[in-house]
Short mmCIF file of C-alpha atoms in Angstrom, two decimals:
data_model
loop_
_atom_site.label_atom_id
_atom_site.label_comp_id
_atom_site.label_asym_id
_atom_site.label_seq_id
_atom_site.Cartn_x
_atom_site.Cartn_y
_atom_site.Cartn_z
CA MET A 15 0.00 0.00 0.00
CA ILE A 16 1.09 3.58 -0.63
CA GLY A 17 2.36 5.67 2.23
CA VAL A 18 1.67 9.30 1.41
CA ILE A 19 4.45 11.35 2.93
CA ASP A 20 3.45 14.85 1.83
CA THR A 21 0.80 16.37 -0.42
CA ASP A 22 1.18 19.99 0.62
CA GLY A 23 0.35 22.43 -2.21
CA GLU A 24 2.48 21.88 -5.26
CA CYS A 25 4.31 18.80 -3.98
CA ALA A 26 3.22 15.19 -3.69
CA GLU A 27 5.40 12.39 -2.37
CA TRP A 28 4.90 8.67 -1.83
CA ALA A 29 6.88 5.68 -0.59
CA PHE A 30 6.13 2.34 -2.23
CA PRO A 31 7.27 -1.07 -1.00
CA ALA A 32 9.60 -2.90 -3.40
CA GLU A 33 6.84 -5.23 -4.56
CA PRO A 34 5.53 -6.05 -8.06
CA GLY A 35 2.38 -3.93 -7.62
CA ALA A 36 4.43 -0.79 -6.95
CA VAL A 37 4.61 0.20 -10.62
CA ARG A 38 0.84 0.08 -11.11
CA THR A 39 0.20 1.88 -7.82
CA ALA A 40 2.77 4.58 -8.66
CA ARG A 41 1.17 5.17 -12.08
CA HIS A 42 -2.26 5.54 -10.48
CA ALA A 43 -1.00 7.94 -7.78
CA VAL A 44 0.92 10.10 -10.27
CA ARG A 45 -1.95 10.29 -12.75
CA GLY A 46 -4.42 11.20 -10.00
CA THR A 47 -2.17 13.98 -8.68
CA LEU A 48 -1.56 15.41 -12.15
CA ARG A 49 -5.31 15.36 -12.80
CA SER A 50 -5.97 17.21 -9.54
CA TRP A 51 -3.34 19.82 -10.50
CA GLY A 52 -4.88 20.26 -13.96
CA LEU A 53 -1.79 18.83 -15.68
CA GLU A 54 -3.39 16.08 -17.76
CA SER A 55 -1.42 17.32 -20.79
CA VAL A 56 1.81 15.84 -19.35
CA GLY A 57 0.10 12.85 -17.74
CA ASP A 58 0.94 10.18 -20.31
CA VAL A 59 4.64 11.00 -20.60
CA THR A 60 5.02 11.45 -16.84
CA VAL A 61 3.34 8.13 -16.08
CA LEU A 62 5.45 6.35 -18.71
CA LEU A 63 8.72 7.71 -17.32
CA VAL A 64 7.75 7.06 -13.70
CA SER A 65 6.82 3.48 -14.69
CA GLU A 66 10.24 2.97 -16.27
CA LEU A 67 12.15 4.36 -13.29
CA VAL A 68 10.09 2.52 -10.67
CA THR A 69 10.58 -0.69 -12.69
CA ASN A 70 14.35 -0.10 -12.65
CA SER A 71 14.24 0.41 -8.88
CA LEU A 72 12.24 -2.80 -8.43
CA ARG A 73 14.66 -4.73 -10.59
CA TYR A 74 17.82 -3.65 -8.78
CA ALA A 75 16.93 -2.37 -5.28
CA SER A 76 15.34 -4.14 -2.34
CA GLY A 77 14.08 -1.28 -0.20
CA PRO A 78 11.30 1.27 -0.46
CA ILE A 79 10.89 3.33 -3.62
CA GLY A 80 10.13 7.02 -3.31
CA VAL A 81 8.28 9.04 -5.95
CA ARG A 82 8.01 12.81 -5.68
CA LEU A 83 6.29 15.36 -7.94
CA VAL A 84 6.99 19.07 -7.62
CA ARG A 85 5.49 21.85 -9.70
CA ARG A 86 8.08 24.63 -9.60
CA TYR A 87 10.07 27.26 -11.41
CA PRO A 88 13.25 25.89 -13.04
CA ALA A 89 16.64 26.33 -11.42
CA ALA A 90 18.57 29.52 -12.23
CA GLY A 91 20.83 29.21 -15.25
CA THR A 92 18.74 26.55 -16.99
CA PRO A 93 17.21 27.10 -20.43
CA ALA A 94 13.65 26.42 -19.23
CA GLU A 95 11.22 29.27 -18.71
CA GLY A 96 7.99 29.13 -16.74
CA LEU A 97 6.85 26.34 -14.52
CA VAL A 98 8.21 22.81 -14.80
CA LEU A 99 7.23 19.48 -13.34
CA LEU A 100 10.11 17.95 -11.41
CA VAL A 101 9.77 14.20 -10.91
CA GLU A 102 12.08 12.23 -8.63
CA VAL A 103 12.31 8.47 -8.12
CA SER A 104 14.51 7.33 -5.21
CA ASP A 105 15.69 3.96 -3.97
CA PRO A 106 18.26 2.69 -1.46
CA LEU A 107 20.70 1.38 -4.09
CA PRO A 108 23.69 3.77 -4.27
CA ASP A 109 24.79 2.79 -7.79
CA PRO A 110 23.68 5.31 -10.42
CA PRO A 111 21.78 3.93 -13.39
CA ARG A 112 23.52 3.79 -16.74
CA GLU A 113 21.88 4.62 -20.01
CA ARG A 114 22.55 1.93 -22.55
CA VAL A 115 21.69 1.29 -26.16
CA ALA A 116 19.17 -1.52 -26.44
CA THR A 117 19.14 -3.63 -29.56
CA THR A 118 15.94 -4.67 -31.30
CA GLU A 119 16.27 -8.09 -29.64
CA ASP A 120 16.52 -6.71 -26.08
CA GLU A 121 13.41 -6.86 -23.92
CA GLY A 122 14.62 -4.07 -21.62
CA GLY A 123 17.21 -1.35 -21.39
CA ARG A 124 15.19 1.52 -22.85
CA GLY A 125 13.98 3.25 -19.68
CA LEU A 126 16.75 5.81 -19.25
CA HIS A 127 16.84 6.44 -22.99
CA LEU A 128 13.12 7.28 -22.84
CA VAL A 129 13.81 9.67 -19.96
CA ALA A 130 16.70 11.29 -21.85
CA VAL A 131 14.69 11.91 -25.03
CA SER A 132 11.43 12.91 -23.31
CA ALA A 133 12.58 15.23 -20.52
CA GLN A 134 14.05 18.68 -20.95
CA ARG A 135 16.61 17.86 -18.24
CA TRP A 136 17.39 14.78 -16.17
CA GLY A 137 20.07 13.42 -13.90
CA THR A 138 20.92 11.50 -10.77
CA ARG A 139 22.09 12.48 -7.30
CA HIS A 140 23.26 10.59 -4.25
CA GLY A 141 21.42 10.89 -0.97
CA LYS A 142 22.14 9.86 2.61
CA SER A 143 21.13 6.36 1.62
CA GLY A 144 20.70 5.52 -2.01
CA LYS A 145 20.13 7.63 -5.07
CA THR A 146 17.51 9.72 -6.82
CA VAL A 147 16.89 9.80 -10.56
CA TRP A 148 15.09 13.00 -11.53
CA PHE A 149 13.70 14.63 -14.64
CA GLU A 150 11.96 17.85 -15.56
CA LEU A 151 9.13 18.34 -18.01
CA ALA A 152 8.04 21.74 -19.32
CA LEU A 153 4.44 22.55 -18.51
CA PRO A 154 2.66 23.70 -21.68
CA GLY A 155 0.96 27.06 -21.40
CA GLU A 156 2.54 27.85 -18.05
#
């Protein structure tokens, strides 16, 4: 079951157990939050990318998976203007993910590539325990 950590204003955050149903539950939670914020226009791409990153966390990590959405202004010095949606997926595994080129025969290996081509910016950062993969999406009309 989802543990909602914070849903104050323009931020929503959840912790999911590292169980097979986490991907489906994360998609549902993210889509519902985006709908309540009036951001259906970025719903499909956000849900797809969250699904990929949560799947990666499930595949390689054994602890809880955090998902955080923040509607905010972009960081100073970045090319983005207006509001952006920052999405973060965290897990306790310290190793950063590596983008790889998947062949037509591979069943996986496309998640980070999808993030890289869909987001205006993305990256990883280390935390006190584990890592966070994040991406930003421009909010149309903002």
